[in-house]
């Protein structure tokens, strides 16, 4: 069963609102990641973290920000949502190293109207 | 830089038929290869992985994949497809350390599998 949790699963929100997408994992993984998935399926890395108090931007430029104050928690925030932010957001974590791959959450589908 | 190509965006097979999903990678060193499945509205679930040893690896749900270094491929196969296999499938290659992030995966664009009754 999933040990990485994303909330909410679905969110419809108006333009200009501030939102935070939550991601928590109970596996003690140091590495965590946020992906944006467009309707064409492709996954785009937008943020990652290799431990507490470390965050990096990914390959796809994003107006969102992240924080990593605790190992288990990696929230993503949009200060002012826009329709272009409508997408699915997937959180993942990893033990690190080449062997383990990622464990993914179920995702948050965000719609900005 | 590493890359992963899944040449087929959509594939439709009949239930009970065999399946092969293609994955080609470009990476200079020994690759660490993964297949994930994504059911509608869900996150990605690991099907199988390869990093050494036997080039034919078995995964969950009756899937297997074969690593062919000479062809830079890691194709996913299943002998008999079930309607519940309809989903999106992603191939990924694990590269080394990137800014200490570790095990950074590069994903292919995905293949959407549809299963006809």
Short mmCIF file of C-alpha atoms in Angstrom, two decimals:
data_model
loop_
_atom_site.label_atom_id
_atom_site.label_comp_id
_atom_site.label_asym_id
_atom_site.label_seq_id
_atom_site.Cartn_x
_atom_site.Cartn_y
_atom_site.Cartn_z
CA UNK A 1 0.00 0.00 0.00
CA UNK A 2 1.01 3.60 -0.57
CA UNK A 3 3.19 5.14 2.09
CA UNK A 4 3.15 8.53 0.42
CA UNK A 5 0.06 10.65 0.66
CA UNK A 6 -1.12 13.62 -1.31
CA UNK A 7 -3.98 15.89 -0.38
CA UNK A 8 -6.30 17.00 -1.72
CA UNK A 9 -6.93 14.51 -4.51
CA UNK A 10 -8.97 17.04 -6.47
CA UNK A 11 -9.07 20.81 -6.15
CA UNK A 12 -11.04 23.39 -8.09
CA UNK A 13 -10.11 26.93 -7.20
CA UNK A 14 -10.53 30.45 -8.53
CA UNK A 15 -7.85 32.54 -10.19
CA UNK A 16 -5.66 34.48 -7.79
CA UNK A 17 -6.11 32.18 -4.82
CA UNK A 18 -3.18 30.85 -2.84
CA UNK A 19 -3.03 27.08 -2.61
CA UNK A 20 -0.83 24.48 -0.96
CA UNK A 21 -0.65 20.90 -2.16
CA UNK A 22 0.37 18.55 0.61
CA UNK A 23 2.71 15.58 0.31
CA UNK A 24 3.76 13.36 3.19
CA UNK A 25 5.65 10.09 3.33
CA UNK A 26 6.17 7.67 6.19
CA UNK A 27 9.15 5.79 4.78
CA UNK A 28 11.89 8.09 6.04
CA UNK A 29 13.07 8.80 2.49
CA UNK A 30 15.52 11.65 2.12
CA UNK A 31 14.78 12.36 -1.54
CA UNK A 32 11.48 13.85 -2.60
CA UNK A 33 10.19 15.15 -5.92
CA UNK A 34 7.30 17.05 -7.47
CA UNK A 35 6.21 16.35 -11.04
CA UNK A 36 3.68 18.15 -13.18
CA UNK A 37 1.85 15.89 -15.58
CA UNK A 38 0.12 17.42 -18.57
CA UNK A 39 -2.87 15.87 -20.35
CA UNK A 40 -0.53 14.25 -22.85
CA UNK A 41 0.88 12.10 -20.02
CA UNK A 42 4.43 13.44 -20.04
CA UNK A 43 6.00 13.99 -16.62
CA UNK A 44 7.90 17.20 -15.94
CA UNK A 45 10.11 17.55 -12.87
CA UNK A 46 9.41 20.90 -11.22
CA UNK A 47 11.06 20.59 -7.78
CA UNK A 48 13.16 18.17 -5.79
CA UNK A 49 14.77 17.91 -2.40
CA UNK A 50 17.58 15.76 -1.11
CA UNK A 51 16.92 16.38 2.55
CA UNK A 52 15.68 18.78 5.18
CA UNK A 53 16.22 22.43 4.30
CA UNK A 54 17.32 21.63 0.75
CA UNK A 55 15.23 22.32 -2.34
CA UNK A 56 16.08 22.63 -6.01
CA UNK A 57 14.19 23.59 -9.13
CA UNK A 58 13.62 20.95 -11.72
CA UNK A 59 13.73 20.89 -15.48
CA UNK A 60 10.41 22.65 -16.02
CA UNK A 61 10.16 26.21 -14.85
CA UNK A 62 7.33 26.61 -12.39
CA UNK A 63 5.84 29.51 -10.46
CA UNK A 64 5.31 27.22 -7.51
CA UNK A 65 7.55 27.02 -4.46
CA UNK A 66 8.34 24.18 -2.10
CA UNK A 67 9.71 23.74 1.40
CA UNK A 68 11.28 20.86 3.32
CA UNK A 69 11.24 21.59 7.00
CA UNK A 70 10.65 17.98 8.02
CA UNK A 71 11.84 14.81 6.33
CA UNK A 72 8.35 13.46 5.85
CA UNK A 73 6.71 16.61 4.49
CA UNK A 74 7.23 18.33 1.12
CA UNK A 75 4.41 20.80 0.38
CA UNK A 76 4.06 22.75 -2.86
CA UNK A 77 2.60 26.26 -2.84
CA UNK A 78 1.17 28.49 -5.55
CA UNK A 79 0.87 32.07 -4.30
CA UNK A 80 -1.59 33.12 -6.99
CA UNK A 81 -3.22 30.38 -9.01
CA UNK A 82 -3.86 30.88 -12.72
CA UNK A 83 -5.67 28.73 -15.30
CA UNK A 84 -2.28 27.80 -16.78
CA UNK A 85 -1.55 25.98 -13.51
CA UNK A 86 -4.34 23.50 -14.23
CA UNK A 87 -2.66 20.11 -14.24
CA UNK A 88 -2.02 16.95 -12.27
CA UNK A 89 0.73 17.21 -9.66
CA UNK A 90 2.52 14.06 -8.54
CA UNK A 91 4.75 13.77 -5.50
CA UNK A 92 7.36 11.03 -5.17
CA UNK A 93 10.05 9.94 -2.76
CA UNK A 94 13.11 7.72 -2.92
CA UNK A 95 15.64 6.07 -0.69
CA UNK A 96 18.24 7.41 -3.05
CA UNK A 97 20.81 5.52 -5.02
CA UNK A 98 20.24 4.02 -8.40
CA UNK A 99 18.51 0.86 -7.28
CA UNK A 100 15.28 1.89 -5.72
CA UNK A 101 13.28 4.00 -8.10
CA UNK A 102 10.54 6.23 -6.79
CA UNK A 103 7.41 5.70 -4.76
CA UNK A 104 4.62 7.93 -6.02
CA UNK A 105 1.60 9.43 -4.36
CA UNK A 106 -1.83 9.28 -5.98
CA UNK A 107 -1.58 12.83 -7.25
CA UNK A 108 -3.56 16.05 -6.95
CA UNK A 109 -5.62 17.15 -9.91
CA UNK A 110 -5.77 20.93 -9.83
CA UNK A 111 -8.24 22.97 -11.86
CA UNK A 112 -8.02 26.76 -11.76
CA UNK A 113 -11.09 28.53 -13.08
CA UNK B 1 22.51 13.65 -21.40
CA UNK B 2 20.29 10.67 -20.87
CA UNK B 3 16.97 10.28 -22.64
CA UNK B 4 14.18 7.76 -22.88
CA UNK B 5 11.97 7.26 -25.91
CA UNK B 6 8.70 5.39 -26.01
CA UNK B 7 7.90 5.34 -29.72
CA UNK B 8 4.25 4.33 -29.37
CA UNK B 9 1.97 6.94 -27.84
CA UNK B 10 -1.12 4.73 -28.07
CA UNK B 11 -1.49 0.99 -28.45
CA UNK B 12 -4.71 -1.00 -28.68
CA UNK B 13 -4.76 -4.76 -28.19
CA UNK B 14 -7.50 -7.31 -27.81
CA UNK B 15 -8.04 -8.96 -24.47
CA UNK B 16 -6.05 -12.18 -24.34
CA UNK B 17 -3.56 -11.04 -26.95
CA UNK B 18 0.12 -10.58 -26.23
CA UNK B 19 1.61 -7.16 -25.59
CA UNK B 20 4.95 -5.51 -26.16
CA UNK B 21 5.63 -1.89 -25.24
CA UNK B 22 8.83 -0.43 -26.58
CA UNK B 23 11.38 1.62 -24.68
CA UNK B 24 14.70 2.91 -25.98
CA UNK B 25 17.20 4.77 -23.88
CA UNK B 26 20.27 6.83 -24.43
CA UNK B 27 22.76 6.76 -21.61
CA UNK B 28 26.52 6.42 -21.62
CA UNK B 29 26.98 4.19 -18.61
CA UNK B 30 25.23 1.11 -17.31
CA UNK B 31 21.58 2.06 -17.10
CA UNK B 32 19.19 1.38 -14.28
CA UNK B 33 15.83 0.80 -15.92
CA UNK B 34 12.29 0.90 -14.61
CA UNK B 35 8.76 0.39 -15.86
CA UNK B 36 5.85 2.08 -14.13
CA UNK B 37 2.10 1.80 -14.68
CA UNK B 38 -0.43 4.57 -14.05
CA UNK B 39 -4.10 3.72 -13.78
CA UNK B 40 -6.60 6.52 -14.46
CA UNK B 41 -6.53 9.18 -11.78
CA UNK B 42 -3.72 7.48 -9.89
CA UNK B 43 -0.03 7.88 -9.28
CA UNK B 44 2.63 5.67 -10.81
CA UNK B 45 3.22 2.14 -9.55
CA UNK B 46 6.49 0.30 -10.07
CA UNK B 47 6.09 -2.78 -12.29
CA UNK B 48 9.69 -3.93 -12.45
CA UNK B 49 13.27 -2.77 -12.53
CA UNK B 50 16.62 -3.83 -13.92
CA UNK B 51 20.08 -2.89 -12.79
CA UNK B 52 22.26 -5.98 -13.23
CA UNK B 53 22.26 -9.72 -13.75
CA UNK B 54 19.71 -11.61 -15.77
CA UNK B 55 18.54 -9.45 -18.65
CA UNK B 56 15.01 -10.81 -18.43
CA UNK B 57 13.27 -9.45 -15.36
CA UNK B 58 9.92 -10.43 -13.95
CA UNK B 59 7.55 -7.94 -12.44
CA UNK B 60 4.15 -7.72 -10.86
CA UNK B 61 0.85 -8.40 -12.63
CA UNK B 62 2.46 -10.92 -15.01
CA UNK B 63 4.71 -8.41 -16.77
CA UNK B 64 8.30 -8.98 -17.80
CA UNK B 65 10.92 -6.88 -19.56
CA UNK B 66 14.09 -7.68 -21.41
CA UNK B 67 17.19 -5.53 -21.37
CA UNK B 68 19.10 -5.55 -24.65
CA UNK B 69 22.26 -3.53 -24.42
CA UNK B 70 23.06 -3.84 -28.13
CA UNK B 71 19.73 -2.27 -29.01
CA UNK B 72 19.57 0.15 -26.06
CA UNK B 73 16.12 -1.21 -25.36
CA UNK B 74 14.07 -2.33 -22.39
CA UNK B 75 10.76 -3.55 -23.82
CA UNK B 76 7.87 -4.55 -21.61
CA UNK B 77 5.90 -7.69 -22.42
CA UNK B 78 2.89 -9.61 -21.25
CA UNK B 79 1.74 -12.90 -22.82
CA UNK B 80 -1.99 -12.34 -22.34
CA UNK B 81 -3.51 -8.93 -21.68
CA UNK B 82 -6.45 -8.44 -19.34
CA UNK B 83 -8.94 -5.60 -19.57
CA UNK B 84 -7.61 -4.28 -16.25
CA UNK B 85 -4.21 -3.68 -17.88
CA UNK B 86 -5.59 -0.65 -19.70
CA UNK B 87 -3.48 2.19 -18.32
CA UNK B 88 -0.53 4.40 -19.11
CA UNK B 89 2.93 2.89 -19.00
CA UNK B 90 6.15 4.77 -18.40
CA UNK B 91 9.70 3.65 -18.94
CA UNK B 92 12.42 5.39 -16.94
CA UNK B 93 16.19 5.33 -16.68
CA UNK B 94 17.99 6.05 -13.43
CA UNK B 95 21.08 8.15 -13.68
CA UNK B 96 23.70 8.82 -11.12
CA UNK B 97 23.81 11.64 -8.68
CA UNK B 98 22.57 15.03 -9.66
CA UNK B 99 23.32 17.74 -7.17
CA UNK B 100 23.13 15.05 -4.53
CA UNK B 101 19.51 14.36 -5.39
CA UNK B 102 20.33 10.75 -6.08
CA UNK B 103 18.68 8.33 -8.39
CA UNK B 104 17.21 10.99 -10.60
CA UNK B 105 14.88 9.25 -12.99
CA UNK B 106 14.36 10.36 -16.56
CA UNK B 107 10.94 9.29 -17.83
CA UNK B 108 9.76 8.52 -21.32
CA UNK B 109 6.68 10.20 -22.68
CA UNK B 110 4.46 7.24 -21.87
CA UNK B 111 2.36 4.76 -23.84
CA UNK B 112 -1.39 4.60 -23.40
CA UNK B 113 -2.67 1.04 -23.61
CA UNK B 114 -6.26 0.36 -24.54
CA UNK B 115 -7.71 -3.14 -24.37
CA UNK B 116 -10.55 -4.23 -26.65
CA UNK B 117 -13.04 -6.80 -25.36
#
